[in-house]
Tab-separated table of C-alpha atoms in Angstrom:
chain	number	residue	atom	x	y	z
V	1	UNK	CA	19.875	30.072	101.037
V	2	UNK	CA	21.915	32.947	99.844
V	3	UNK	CA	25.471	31.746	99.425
V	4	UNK	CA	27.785	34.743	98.603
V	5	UNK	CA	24.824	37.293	96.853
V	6	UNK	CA	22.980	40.248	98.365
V	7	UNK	CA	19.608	39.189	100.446
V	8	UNK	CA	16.583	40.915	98.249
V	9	UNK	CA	13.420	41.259	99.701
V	10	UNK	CA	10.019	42.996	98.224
V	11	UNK	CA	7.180	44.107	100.629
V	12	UNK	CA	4.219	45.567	98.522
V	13	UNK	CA	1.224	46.739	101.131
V	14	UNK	CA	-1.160	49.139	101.593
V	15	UNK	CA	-1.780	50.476	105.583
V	16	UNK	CA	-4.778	52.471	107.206
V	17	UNK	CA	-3.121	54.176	110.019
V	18	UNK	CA	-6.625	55.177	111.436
V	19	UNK	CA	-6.392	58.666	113.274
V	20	UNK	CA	-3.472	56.966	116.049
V	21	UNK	CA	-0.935	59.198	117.140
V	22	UNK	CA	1.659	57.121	116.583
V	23	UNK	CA	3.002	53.357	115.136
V	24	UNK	CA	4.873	51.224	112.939
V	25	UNK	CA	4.931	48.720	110.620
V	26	UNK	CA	7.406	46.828	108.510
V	27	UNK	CA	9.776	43.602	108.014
V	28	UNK	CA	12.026	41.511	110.732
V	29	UNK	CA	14.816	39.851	109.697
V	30	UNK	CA	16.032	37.300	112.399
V	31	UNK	CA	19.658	36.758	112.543
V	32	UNK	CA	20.413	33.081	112.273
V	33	UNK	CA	18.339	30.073	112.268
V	34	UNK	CA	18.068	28.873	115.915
V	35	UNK	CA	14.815	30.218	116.301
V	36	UNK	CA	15.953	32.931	118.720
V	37	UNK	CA	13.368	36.230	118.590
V	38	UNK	CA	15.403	38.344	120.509
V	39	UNK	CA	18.628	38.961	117.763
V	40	UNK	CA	16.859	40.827	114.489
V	41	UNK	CA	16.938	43.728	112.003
V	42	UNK	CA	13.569	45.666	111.625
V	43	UNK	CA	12.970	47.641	108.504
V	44	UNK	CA	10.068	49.936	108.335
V	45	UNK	CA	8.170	53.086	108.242
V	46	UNK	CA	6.900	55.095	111.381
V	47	UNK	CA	4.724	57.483	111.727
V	48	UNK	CA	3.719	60.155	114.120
V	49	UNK	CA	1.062	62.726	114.086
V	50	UNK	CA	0.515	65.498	116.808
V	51	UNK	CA	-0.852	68.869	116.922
V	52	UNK	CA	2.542	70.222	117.985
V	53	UNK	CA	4.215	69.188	114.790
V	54	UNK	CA	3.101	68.501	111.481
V	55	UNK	CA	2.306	64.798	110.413
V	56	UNK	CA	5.553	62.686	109.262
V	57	UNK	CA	6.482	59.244	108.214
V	58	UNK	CA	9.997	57.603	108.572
V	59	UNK	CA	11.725	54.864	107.011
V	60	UNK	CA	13.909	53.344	109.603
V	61	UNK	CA	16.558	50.635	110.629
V	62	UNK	CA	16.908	49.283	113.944
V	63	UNK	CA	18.993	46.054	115.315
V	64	UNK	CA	17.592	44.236	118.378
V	65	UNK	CA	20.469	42.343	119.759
V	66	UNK	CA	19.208	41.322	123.520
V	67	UNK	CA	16.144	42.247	125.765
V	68	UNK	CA	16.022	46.118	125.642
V	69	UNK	CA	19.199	46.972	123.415
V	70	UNK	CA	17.370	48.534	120.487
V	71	UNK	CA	20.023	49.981	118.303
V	72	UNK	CA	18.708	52.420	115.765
V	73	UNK	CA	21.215	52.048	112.845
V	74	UNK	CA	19.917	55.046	110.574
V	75	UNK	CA	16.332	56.788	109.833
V	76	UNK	CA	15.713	59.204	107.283
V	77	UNK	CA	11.934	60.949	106.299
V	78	UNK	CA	9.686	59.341	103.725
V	79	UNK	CA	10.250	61.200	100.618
V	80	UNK	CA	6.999	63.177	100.684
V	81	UNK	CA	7.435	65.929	98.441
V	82	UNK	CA	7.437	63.118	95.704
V	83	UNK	CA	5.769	60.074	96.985
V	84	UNK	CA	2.921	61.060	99.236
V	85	UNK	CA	2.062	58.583	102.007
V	86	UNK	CA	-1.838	58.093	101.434
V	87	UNK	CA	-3.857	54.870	103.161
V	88	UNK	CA	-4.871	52.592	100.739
V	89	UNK	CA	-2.379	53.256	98.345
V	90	UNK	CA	0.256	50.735	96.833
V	91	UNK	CA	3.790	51.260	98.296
V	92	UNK	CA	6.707	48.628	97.724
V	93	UNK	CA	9.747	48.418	99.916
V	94	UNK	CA	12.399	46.755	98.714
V	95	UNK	CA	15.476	45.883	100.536
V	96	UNK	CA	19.524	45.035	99.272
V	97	UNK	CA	21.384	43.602	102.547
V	98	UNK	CA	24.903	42.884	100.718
V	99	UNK	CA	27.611	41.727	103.116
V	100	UNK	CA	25.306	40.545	106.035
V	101	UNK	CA	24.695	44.209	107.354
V	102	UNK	CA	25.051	46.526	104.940
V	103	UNK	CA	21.078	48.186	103.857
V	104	UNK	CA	20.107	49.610	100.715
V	105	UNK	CA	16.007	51.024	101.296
V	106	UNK	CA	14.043	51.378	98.008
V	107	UNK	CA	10.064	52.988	98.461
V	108	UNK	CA	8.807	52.492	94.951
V	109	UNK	CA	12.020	52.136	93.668
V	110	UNK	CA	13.837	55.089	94.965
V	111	UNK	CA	16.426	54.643	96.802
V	112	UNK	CA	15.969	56.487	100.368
V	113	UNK	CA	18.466	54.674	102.649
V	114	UNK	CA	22.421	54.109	100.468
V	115	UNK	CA	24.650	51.998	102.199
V	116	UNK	CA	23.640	51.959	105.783
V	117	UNK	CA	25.865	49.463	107.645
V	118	UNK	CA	25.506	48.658	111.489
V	119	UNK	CA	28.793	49.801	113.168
V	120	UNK	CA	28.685	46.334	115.314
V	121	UNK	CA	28.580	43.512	112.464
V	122	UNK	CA	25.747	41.435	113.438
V	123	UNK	CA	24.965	39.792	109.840
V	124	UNK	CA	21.446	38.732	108.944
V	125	UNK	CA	23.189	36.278	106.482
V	126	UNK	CA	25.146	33.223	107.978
V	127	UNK	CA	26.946	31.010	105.734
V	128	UNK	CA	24.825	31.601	103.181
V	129	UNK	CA	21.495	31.109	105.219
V	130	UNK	CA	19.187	34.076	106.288
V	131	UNK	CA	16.938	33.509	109.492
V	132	UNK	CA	13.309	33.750	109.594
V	133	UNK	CA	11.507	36.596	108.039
V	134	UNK	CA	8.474	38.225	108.817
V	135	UNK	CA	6.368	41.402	108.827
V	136	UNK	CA	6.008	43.124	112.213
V	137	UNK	CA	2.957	46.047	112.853
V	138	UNK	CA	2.746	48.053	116.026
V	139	UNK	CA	-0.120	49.759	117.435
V	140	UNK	CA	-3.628	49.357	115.832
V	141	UNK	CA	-2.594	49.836	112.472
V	142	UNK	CA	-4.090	47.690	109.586
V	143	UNK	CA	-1.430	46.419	107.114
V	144	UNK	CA	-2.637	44.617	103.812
V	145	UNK	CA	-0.085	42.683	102.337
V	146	UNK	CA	-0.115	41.910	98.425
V	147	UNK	CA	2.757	40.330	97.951
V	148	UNK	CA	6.429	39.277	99.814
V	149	UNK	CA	9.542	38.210	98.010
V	150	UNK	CA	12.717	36.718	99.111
V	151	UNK	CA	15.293	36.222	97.336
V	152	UNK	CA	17.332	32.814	97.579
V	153	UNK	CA	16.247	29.188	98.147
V	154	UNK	CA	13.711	28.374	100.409
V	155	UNK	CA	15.183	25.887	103.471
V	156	UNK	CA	12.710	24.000	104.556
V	157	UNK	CA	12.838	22.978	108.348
V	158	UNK	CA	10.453	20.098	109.572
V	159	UNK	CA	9.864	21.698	113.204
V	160	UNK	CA	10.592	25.524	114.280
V	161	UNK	CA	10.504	26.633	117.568
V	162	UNK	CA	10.753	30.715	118.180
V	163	UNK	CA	11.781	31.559	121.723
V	164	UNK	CA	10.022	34.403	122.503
V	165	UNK	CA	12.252	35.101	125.231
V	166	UNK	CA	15.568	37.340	125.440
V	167	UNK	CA	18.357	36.256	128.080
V	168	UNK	CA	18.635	39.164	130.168
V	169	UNK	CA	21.784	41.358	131.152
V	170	UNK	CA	24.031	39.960	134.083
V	171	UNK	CA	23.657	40.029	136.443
V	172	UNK	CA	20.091	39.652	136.051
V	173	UNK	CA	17.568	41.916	138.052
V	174	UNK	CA	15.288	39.358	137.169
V	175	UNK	CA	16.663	35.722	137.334
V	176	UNK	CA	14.971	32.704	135.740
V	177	UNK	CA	12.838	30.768	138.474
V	178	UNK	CA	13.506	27.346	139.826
V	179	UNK	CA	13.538	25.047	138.105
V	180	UNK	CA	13.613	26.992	134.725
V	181	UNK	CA	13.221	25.852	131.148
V	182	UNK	CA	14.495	28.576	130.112
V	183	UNK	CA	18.099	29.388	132.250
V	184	UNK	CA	19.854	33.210	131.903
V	185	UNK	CA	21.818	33.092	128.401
V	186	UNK	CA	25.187	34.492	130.366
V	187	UNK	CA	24.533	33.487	134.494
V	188	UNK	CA	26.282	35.852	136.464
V	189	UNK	CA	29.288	34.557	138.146
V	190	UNK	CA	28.130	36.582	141.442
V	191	UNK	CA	24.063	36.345	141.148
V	192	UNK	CA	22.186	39.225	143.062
């Protein structure tokens, strides 16, 4: 719990990115506390290497709203030229969400993302309460954590249930079966 102040959060890891082309690794921020997986912020670094272009790392904001609606809010390069991106190394994100949707990105404590605020309002705090965090890795990449803090007061819940499952678009091209535990969010008035 949160009440009126700025979410904090501090990710200190190390990664070995291997020789892959590509992946990603970072934190997820679920909007709300019903245990939905579908509605989140992800915060992170990517990073691509290919013998067309040179190697590069970003750091990255994207919203996840419903079942293929990726939204990326901003991305900007890791600040290299400073702060080289080795594997094994100590790196620290931290994060400022003030306002429910409004991102301030720190790597090591400089500030690479100001003020980045998603244009549609979805707001990782409500009333006070964040939902669940976690840390999220893509592709065969190891990530060591050594440490995570959130700021606020912990809520404990006795019994948490994540829905891995996103209601679909209507109407759907791929309706829930019969009988379904888990029934189309928003069933289209005229199913196909």
């Amino acid at each position: 719990f949160n009440g009126d102040d700025s979410l904090l959060i501090d990710f200190m890891f190390s990664v070995d990115f291997r020789d892959l082309f590509s992946g990603y690794m970072g934190i997820v921020i679920h909007n709300g506390i019903d245990g939905r997986a579908c509605d989140y912020y992800y915060i992170g670094v990517s990073y691509y290497n290919n013998t067309i272009t040179e190697e590069k790392h970003n750091i990255e904001i994207w919203r996840s709203k419903e079942q293929g609606t990726d939204t990326r809010i901003t991305s900007t390069l890791w600040p290299s030229s400073f702060l080289p991106f080795i594997n094994g190394h100590l790196y620290t994100i931290s994060i400022k969400i003030t306002d429910g949707n409004v991102f301030d990105v720190y790597i090591n404590d400089i500030l690479v993302i100001d003020n980045a605020k998603d244009a549609n309002g979805y707001e990782t705090l409500q009333n006070g309460y964040s939902g669940y965090i976690g840390i999220w890795s893509y592709q065969p990449i190891t990530t060591i954590v050594k440490s995570l803090y959130i700021s606020g007061t912990p809520h404990i819940v006795s019994e948490m249930t994540i829905e891995p499952y996103c209601p679909t678009p209507d109407p759907s091209a791929s309706p829930s079966k019969m009988p379904s535990r888990i029934p189309t969010a928003h069933p289209s008035i005229n199913p196909s």
